[in-house]
Phi, psi and omega in degrees: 000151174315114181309147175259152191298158190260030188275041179217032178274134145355170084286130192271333162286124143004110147244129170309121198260159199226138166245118210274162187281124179299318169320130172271005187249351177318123178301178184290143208285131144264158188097210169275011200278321174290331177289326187288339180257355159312306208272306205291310197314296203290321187301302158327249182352314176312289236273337197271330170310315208279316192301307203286351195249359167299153168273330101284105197307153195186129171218131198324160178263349167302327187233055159256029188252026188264194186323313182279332161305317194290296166348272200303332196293305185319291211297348167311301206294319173255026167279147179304353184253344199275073181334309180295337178299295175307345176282305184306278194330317176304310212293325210285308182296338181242022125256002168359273213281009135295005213245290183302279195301011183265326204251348186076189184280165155078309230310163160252139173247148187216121167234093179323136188049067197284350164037227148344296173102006193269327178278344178254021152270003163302304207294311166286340161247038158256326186245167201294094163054056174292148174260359166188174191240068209252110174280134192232111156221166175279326171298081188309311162296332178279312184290315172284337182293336174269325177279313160349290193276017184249355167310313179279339181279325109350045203299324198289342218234113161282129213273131164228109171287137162255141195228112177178155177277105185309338189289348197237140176319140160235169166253138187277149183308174158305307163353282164258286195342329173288339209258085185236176280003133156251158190235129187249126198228094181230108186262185175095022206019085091352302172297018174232018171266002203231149155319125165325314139330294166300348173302268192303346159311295178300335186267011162277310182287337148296317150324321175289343205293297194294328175111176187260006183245351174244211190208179185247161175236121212244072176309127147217140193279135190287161154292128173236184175282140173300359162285338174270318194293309209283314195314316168346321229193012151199064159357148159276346166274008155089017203267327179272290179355291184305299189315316177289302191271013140316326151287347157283337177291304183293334145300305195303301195289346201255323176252355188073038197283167170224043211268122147256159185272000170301330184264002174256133190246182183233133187226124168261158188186145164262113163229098194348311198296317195292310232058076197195127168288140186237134197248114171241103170280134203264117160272120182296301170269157167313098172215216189192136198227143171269136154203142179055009211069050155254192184224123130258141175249116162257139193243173191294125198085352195289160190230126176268117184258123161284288206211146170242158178236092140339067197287156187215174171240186216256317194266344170286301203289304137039283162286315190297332190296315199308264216358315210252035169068016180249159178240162150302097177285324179193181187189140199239145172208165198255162170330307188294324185105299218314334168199161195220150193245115184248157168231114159268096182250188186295151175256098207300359166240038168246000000 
């Protein structure tokens, strides 16, 4: 099968992270919060020109994440086919306080692509006395509306919403840089949406996010039989599909794209050699779509690679910790096998 292009790697400059008004009623950003989505709009358009202009097409899976994209994502996490959620949430609740006595009293916890919000309101309140809370996403509208409510739920523990792309270094405020030890918290494999490159890339700029006095608490999703995997990642209710082909509206609406989506179907496959499910919206028919004033040509079957989901076993996640100078300190898996919650801190011989 085709290598899909390495366009979900780090970016090694520095991006400014903007800390957002917590008020969910909050005006439209002025400053820098506008200069950041000005900046997110031409990054789009570049990443998006450049995927289309591939021989495989491919466009990062970060912005199948704008608002409506964030929505459907929710509406994934509770399909009946869809595992990891429910999965992750059992471990975190019936290891909590072990979990919490690994990481201790005080930490700030900061969790890159912060979604929703829901697991990591487990988190926080299994353990002793965090002193904060800083959820970093590109969705802007989703992330203050989850630090608003965990602001209220959370009366003790202070929310600093970072409004910024995690894939990329960013530089973190005052703000937070004063706030150790942190525990950097990212479930959902997320880290099994990027290329294997980009893997070790993203868990180095999260390993720099904790610092060398802190650690990551790490979702990965397992290898399983494909009767469990694939439905995973094509619902019957048609909610990932609809979540995939979001991304053609939102090229139209954003770039001045013409996609109609009618000529497109959404298709998931496992493929055994990466170990990975890989998401492709397939054009049925031979046609030609405008972004942006360019012209593309699709020929029939031809494919837009979305997104890949990566799987692992004890020796992939393992290997991947080394990449960032990190080990496995300890690690929770559910009965089934199906998923694992690792704490990855620094490795002290290396």
């Amino acid at each position: 099968m085709t290598t899909k292009p390495a366009d979900n790697a780090a970016d090694l400059a520095p991006r400014q992270a903007v800390v957002l008004d917590i008020a969910p009623e909050a005006d439209e950003p002025a400053g820098k919060e506008a200069g950041g989505r000005e900046a997110e709009l031409e990054a789009f358009r570049v990443d998006v020109l450049a995927g289309l202009a591939r021989p495989q097409k491919a466009i990062p899976s970060k912005y199948l994440y704008d608002a409506r994209g964030a929505e459907l994502f929710e509406r994934i996490t509770r399909q009946p086919e869809y595992y990891p959620t429910s999965t992750e949430m059992d471990l975190l609740e019936r290891h909590g306080a072990d979990i919490a006595r690994r990481i201790g009293p005080g930490a700030t916890i900061v969790e890159p692509g912060s979604g929703a919000g829901d697991k990591v309101r487990l988190l926080l309140g299994a353990l002793e006395k965090p002193a904060a809370y800083v959820p970093v996403d590109i969705a802007k509208d989703q992330l203050r509306a989850v630090a608003h409510r965990l602001n209220e739920h959370f009366a003790g523990i202070r929310v600093i919403p970072l409004w910024a792309d995690f894939t990329h270094h960013i530089e973190v405020p005052d703000a937070v840089a004063c706030l150790r030890p942190r525990l950097v918290f990212f479930p959902g494999s997320t880290i099994g949406n990027f290329l294997p490159l980009a893997q070790q890339e993203l868990l180095a700029v999260l390993a720099e996010l904790a610092g060398g006095d802190g650690a990551l608490l790490v979702g990965f999703d397992r290898i399983k039989d494909l009767s469990v995997l694939v439905p995973a990642y094509d619902d019957a209710a048609g909610v990932t599909a609809e979540f995939e082909l979001n991304l053609l509206d939102r090229i139209n609406r954003e770039l001045g794209g013409d996609f109609d989506r009618e000529l497109f179907a959404y298709r998931a496959s496992w493929n055994e050699r990466e170990r990975c499910i890989e998401m492709h919206l397939v054009a049925k028919t031979a046609h030609q779509v405008e972004v942006a004033g360019r012209t593309f040509r699709f020929e029939q079957d031809e494919t837009i690679w979305n997104e890949s989901s990566y799987k692992y076993d004890d020796t992939r996640i393992a290997d991947l910790a080394a990449t960032a100078g990190l080990r496995v300190a300890d690690a929770w898996t559910d009965r089934r096998g199906y998923f694992t919650l690792a704490l990855l801190e620094p490795d002290a011989s290396k």
